[in-house]
mmCIF file of C-alpha atoms in Angstrom:
data_model
loop_
_atom_site.group_PDB
_atom_site.id
_atom_site.type_symbol
_atom_site.label_atom_id
_atom_site.label_comp_id
_atom_site.label_asym_id
_atom_site.label_seq_id
_atom_site.Cartn_x
_atom_site.Cartn_y
_atom_site.Cartn_z
ATOM 1 C CA MET A 1 -0.023 -0.174 0.129
ATOM 2 C CA SER A 2 2.852 2.570 0.601
ATOM 3 C CA ILE A 3 4.242 1.764 -2.623
ATOM 4 C CA VAL A 4 0.853 3.099 -4.064
ATOM 5 C CA ARG A 5 0.896 5.809 -2.097
ATOM 6 C CA ASP A 6 4.381 6.748 -2.968
ATOM 7 C CA ALA A 7 4.054 6.515 -6.734
ATOM 8 C CA ALA A 8 0.994 8.312 -6.514
ATOM 9 C CA ARG A 9 2.713 11.119 -4.383
ATOM 10 C CA LEU A 10 5.521 11.102 -7.057
ATOM 11 C CA LEU A 11 3.429 11.398 -9.771
ATOM 12 C CA GLY A 12 1.111 14.462 -8.326
ATOM 13 C CA LEU A 13 4.467 16.095 -7.661
ATOM 14 C CA GLY A 14 5.632 15.475 -11.075
ATOM 15 C CA LEU A 15 2.216 16.752 -12.800
ATOM 16 C CA PHE A 16 2.691 19.833 -10.245
ATOM 17 C CA GLY A 17 6.371 20.502 -11.164
ATOM 18 C CA THR A 18 5.743 20.088 -14.713
ATOM 19 C CA GLY A 19 2.434 22.372 -14.746
ATOM 20 C CA LEU A 20 4.648 24.872 -12.731
ATOM 21 C CA ALA A 21 7.641 24.921 -15.086
ATOM 22 C CA VAL A 22 5.347 24.915 -18.339
ATOM 23 C CA THR A 23 3.543 28.000 -16.752
ATOM 24 C CA ALA A 24 6.977 29.679 -15.934
ATOM 25 C CA PHE A 25 8.253 29.124 -19.204
ATOM 26 C CA SER A 26 5.115 30.311 -21.114
ATOM 27 C CA GLN A 27 5.373 33.904 -19.374
ATOM 28 C CA MET A 28 8.893 34.583 -20.920
ATOM 29 C CA PRO A 29 8.881 37.569 -23.048
ATOM 30 C CA GLY A 30 8.696 36.574 -26.579
ATOM 31 C CA ASN A 31 6.582 34.203 -28.661
ATOM 32 C CA SER A 32 9.081 31.147 -28.276
ATOM 33 C CA PHE A 33 6.535 28.994 -26.114
ATOM 34 C CA ASP A 34 3.577 30.309 -27.428
ATOM 35 C CA ARG A 35 3.493 26.827 -29.195
ATOM 36 C CA ILE A 36 2.830 25.092 -26.142
ATOM 37 C CA ARG A 37 -0.278 27.364 -25.375
ATOM 38 C CA ARG A 38 -1.473 26.695 -29.044
ATOM 39 C CA LYS A 39 -1.582 22.914 -28.060
ATOM 40 C CA ASP A 40 -3.324 23.869 -24.499
ATOM 41 C CA PHE A 41 -6.834 22.841 -25.880
ATOM 42 C CA PHE A 42 -8.452 23.010 -22.321
ATOM 43 C CA GLY A 43 -6.749 26.274 -21.152
ATOM 44 C CA LEU A 44 -4.944 24.848 -18.214
ATOM 45 C CA ILE A 45 -1.883 26.990 -19.026
ATOM 46 C CA PRO A 46 -2.338 30.737 -17.554
ATOM 47 C CA ASN A 47 -1.109 33.691 -19.528
ATOM 48 C CA TRP A 48 -0.208 36.154 -17.092
ATOM 49 C CA LYS A 49 1.512 38.808 -19.261
ATOM 50 C CA PHE A 50 -0.364 41.757 -18.015
ATOM 51 C CA PHE A 51 1.547 44.647 -19.066
ATOM 52 C CA ALA A 52 0.359 46.451 -22.346
ATOM 53 C CA PRO A 53 3.034 47.308 -24.853
ATOM 54 C CA ILE A 54 2.404 51.146 -24.708
ATOM 55 C CA PRO A 55 1.001 51.534 -20.897
ATOM 56 C CA ALA A 56 -1.393 54.296 -20.153
ATOM 57 C CA ILE A 57 0.090 57.391 -18.646
ATOM 58 C CA ASP A 58 -2.960 59.624 -18.151
ATOM 59 C CA ASP A 59 -6.168 59.424 -15.979
ATOM 60 C CA HIS A 60 -9.517 60.550 -17.169
ATOM 61 C CA GLU A 61 -11.987 61.429 -14.292
ATOM 62 C CA VAL A 62 -15.319 62.708 -14.356
ATOM 63 C CA PHE A 63 -15.928 66.416 -12.470
ATOM 64 C CA HIS A 64 -19.174 67.885 -12.251
ATOM 65 C CA ARG A 65 -20.722 71.175 -10.969
ATOM 66 C CA ILE A 66 -23.985 72.490 -9.956
ATOM 67 C CA ARG A 67 -25.783 75.829 -10.897
ATOM 68 C CA GLY A 68 -27.356 77.453 -7.722
ATOM 69 C CA GLU A 69 -30.639 78.779 -7.590
ATOM 70 C CA ASP A 70 -29.035 82.216 -8.007
ATOM 71 C CA GLY A 71 -27.355 81.292 -11.324
ATOM 72 C CA THR A 72 -23.664 81.248 -9.859
ATOM 73 C CA TRP A 73 -22.164 77.731 -10.339
ATOM 74 C CA GLN A 74 -20.399 76.065 -7.779
ATOM 75 C CA ASP A 75 -17.018 74.471 -7.571
ATOM 76 C CA TRP A 76 -16.079 71.448 -9.717
ATOM 77 C CA GLN A 77 -16.517 68.101 -7.583
ATOM 78 C CA ARG A 78 -15.591 64.476 -8.502
ATOM 79 C CA THR A 79 -18.377 62.560 -9.503
ATOM 80 C CA SER A 80 -17.230 59.355 -8.303
ATOM 81 C CA PRO A 81 -14.781 60.328 -5.425
ATOM 82 C CA PRO A 82 -12.593 57.232 -4.216
ATOM 83 C CA MET A 83 -14.165 55.299 -1.471
ATOM 84 C CA PRO A 84 -12.459 54.734 1.839
ATOM 85 C CA ARG A 85 -11.168 50.941 1.710
ATOM 86 C CA ARG A 86 -11.885 48.747 4.174
ATOM 87 C CA LEU A 87 -10.435 44.965 5.246
ATOM 88 C CA ALA A 88 -13.204 43.583 3.611
ATOM 89 C CA HIS A 89 -12.677 45.022 0.257
ATOM 90 C CA LEU A 90 -9.666 42.687 -0.398
ATOM 91 C CA VAL A 91 -12.502 40.082 -0.669
ATOM 92 C CA TRP A 92 -15.680 41.429 -1.466
ATOM 93 C CA PHE A 93 -15.946 45.151 -3.255
ATOM 94 C CA PRO A 94 -18.792 45.115 -5.874
ATOM 95 C CA GLY A 95 -18.539 49.138 -5.909
ATOM 96 C CA ARG A 96 -15.243 49.044 -7.547
ATOM 97 C CA ARG A 97 -16.777 47.642 -10.766
ATOM 98 C CA ALA A 98 -19.185 50.994 -11.038
ATOM 99 C CA ASP A 99 -16.002 53.129 -10.620
ATOM 100 C CA LYS A 100 -13.814 51.156 -13.109
ATOM 101 C CA GLY A 101 -17.098 51.488 -15.766
ATOM 102 C CA VAL A 102 -17.086 55.183 -15.198
ATOM 103 C CA PHE A 103 -13.275 55.402 -15.486
ATOM 104 C CA ASP A 104 -13.665 53.506 -18.691
ATOM 105 C CA HIS A 105 -16.051 55.286 -20.477
ATOM 106 C CA ALA A 106 -14.448 58.519 -19.610
ATOM 107 C CA SER A 107 -11.416 57.446 -21.170
ATOM 108 C CA GLU A 108 -13.201 56.400 -24.321
ATOM 109 C CA LEU A 109 -14.979 59.811 -24.166
ATOM 110 C CA ALA A 110 -11.657 61.647 -24.130
ATOM 111 C CA GLN A 111 -10.511 59.614 -27.214
ATOM 112 C CA LEU A 112 -13.894 60.483 -28.783
ATOM 113 C CA ALA A 113 -13.613 64.018 -28.221
ATOM 114 C CA ALA A 114 -10.556 64.426 -30.273
ATOM 115 C CA THR A 115 -11.806 62.719 -33.208
ATOM 116 C CA ALA A 116 -15.466 62.532 -33.471
ATOM 117 C CA ASP A 117 -18.147 64.824 -34.528
ATOM 118 C CA PRO A 118 -19.893 66.344 -31.516
ATOM 119 C CA THR A 119 -23.469 65.173 -32.677
ATOM 120 C CA GLU A 120 -21.858 61.594 -33.016
ATOM 121 C CA LEU A 121 -19.991 61.792 -29.761
ATOM 122 C CA VAL A 122 -23.412 62.766 -27.860
ATOM 123 C CA LEU A 123 -24.891 59.622 -29.203
ATOM 124 C CA SER A 124 -22.171 57.393 -27.744
ATOM 125 C CA SER A 125 -22.785 54.898 -25.426
ATOM 126 C CA SER A 126 -20.037 56.436 -23.176
ATOM 127 C CA TYR A 127 -21.524 59.585 -23.286
ATOM 128 C CA LEU A 128 -24.893 58.568 -22.478
ATOM 129 C CA VAL A 129 -23.385 56.263 -19.591
ATOM 130 C CA VAL A 130 -21.217 59.219 -18.008
ATOM 131 C CA ALA A 131 -24.196 62.056 -18.308
ATOM 132 C CA ALA A 132 -26.636 59.402 -16.787
ATOM 133 C CA THR A 133 -23.938 58.752 -13.910
ATOM 134 C CA VAL A 134 -23.607 62.639 -13.208
ATOM 135 C CA ARG A 135 -27.247 63.057 -13.461
ATOM 136 C CA ARG A 136 -27.965 60.274 -10.883
ATOM 137 C CA ARG A 137 -25.214 61.899 -8.570
ATOM 138 C CA VAL A 138 -26.568 65.484 -8.895
ATOM 139 C CA GLY A 139 -30.046 63.840 -7.997
ATOM 140 C CA GLU A 140 -28.817 62.331 -4.814
ATOM 141 C CA LEU A 141 -27.747 65.539 -3.481
ATOM 142 C CA ARG A 142 -30.765 67.664 -3.921
ATOM 143 C CA PRO A 143 -32.923 68.971 -6.849
ATOM 144 C CA VAL A 144 -30.751 71.431 -8.669
ATOM 145 C CA PRO A 145 -31.719 73.763 -11.550
ATOM 146 C CA ALA A 146 -28.931 72.921 -13.744
ATOM 147 C CA HIS A 147 -25.404 70.808 -13.851
ATOM 148 C CA GLN A 148 -22.606 70.170 -16.267
ATOM 149 C CA PHE A 149 -19.862 67.704 -16.428
ATOM 150 C CA ALA A 150 -16.204 67.608 -17.719
ATOM 151 C CA ILE A 151 -13.790 64.973 -18.378
ATOM 152 C CA ILE A 152 -10.480 65.766 -17.027
ATOM 153 C CA LYS A 153 -7.006 64.199 -18.023
ATOM 154 C CA HIS A 154 -4.580 64.370 -15.395
ATOM 155 C CA ALA A 155 -1.304 62.150 -14.418
ATOM 156 C CA GLY A 156 -2.388 60.317 -11.346
ATOM 157 C CA SER A 157 -0.383 61.257 -8.366
ATOM 158 C CA ASP A 158 2.256 63.045 -10.488
ATOM 159 C CA GLU A 159 1.152 66.564 -9.233
ATOM 160 C CA SER A 160 3.873 68.312 -11.541
ATOM 161 C CA VAL A 161 1.720 68.014 -14.551
ATOM 162 C CA THR A 162 -1.495 70.310 -14.978
ATOM 163 C CA PRO A 163 -4.803 68.807 -15.328
ATOM 164 C CA GLU A 164 -6.472 69.134 -18.773
ATOM 165 C CA VAL A 165 -9.883 69.627 -19.655
ATOM 166 C CA VAL A 166 -10.648 67.060 -22.540
ATOM 167 C CA LEU A 167 -14.492 67.481 -22.960
ATOM 168 C CA LEU A 168 -16.841 69.806 -21.545
ATOM 169 C CA SER A 169 -20.494 69.104 -21.493
ATOM 170 C CA PRO A 170 -23.463 71.955 -22.143
ATOM 171 C CA ALA A 171 -25.536 72.842 -19.025
ATOM 172 C CA PHE A 172 -28.265 70.143 -18.727
ATOM 173 C CA GLU A 173 -31.207 71.843 -17.354
ATOM 174 C CA SER A 174 -33.517 70.273 -14.884
ATOM 175 C CA HIS A 175 -36.413 70.978 -16.579
ATOM 176 C CA PRO A 176 -38.044 68.160 -18.345
ATOM 177 C CA GLY A 177 -37.110 67.704 -22.208
ATOM 178 C CA THR A 178 -34.296 70.107 -22.433
ATOM 179 C CA ALA A 179 -31.216 67.859 -21.515
ATOM 180 C CA MET A 180 -31.052 66.160 -24.921
ATOM 181 C CA ARG A 181 -31.699 69.463 -26.797
ATOM 182 C CA GLU A 182 -28.750 70.853 -25.278
ATOM 183 C CA ALA A 183 -26.626 67.842 -25.257
ATOM 184 C CA VAL A 184 -23.627 69.004 -27.766
ATOM 185 C CA PRO A 185 -20.677 69.383 -25.808
ATOM 186 C CA SER A 186 -17.950 71.509 -26.502
ATOM 187 C CA ARG A 187 -14.248 70.523 -27.174
ATOM 188 C CA ALA A 188 -11.733 71.695 -24.846
ATOM 189 C CA LYS A 189 -9.008 72.666 -27.094
ATOM 190 C CA GLU A 190 -11.157 74.907 -29.318
#
């Protein structure tokens, strides 16, 4: 019985060692080990090459401001400020997905703002998602006469780089039916 147990243990260690070696070699730069992955029909060899060839160097963030009853605009505020992290967030943090979604849409809007026609931009799914997110956030605070949002490009924690306005939305009036009529944004560079 101990011979069978020893053989099973050796076989298990051999399979584990082989899998670990194949996984390690398949992560090497270059394409020399990709032929091994092509023969992996069940997807057992992970691909942990995380880094893009051209990494992102800018962050895009959504800011909004509110026009008060007296007609003056308040200061710009982050639409999705970072939430304080708790220990439980190491395991479960579903709110992070919503923040990531807004970040991704803001990044796509920044790219579209440079190339797309303003009318086409307003009809893009990213514009509609960001506008709805801002509208929901502003509505959580209190009823306001109007609000506006902007996509800001900044270098993250590098404060030596001046933030840049990439997209500035029109003022969205709170009266029913006016928001989409005024929805053509201005380009920040014009």
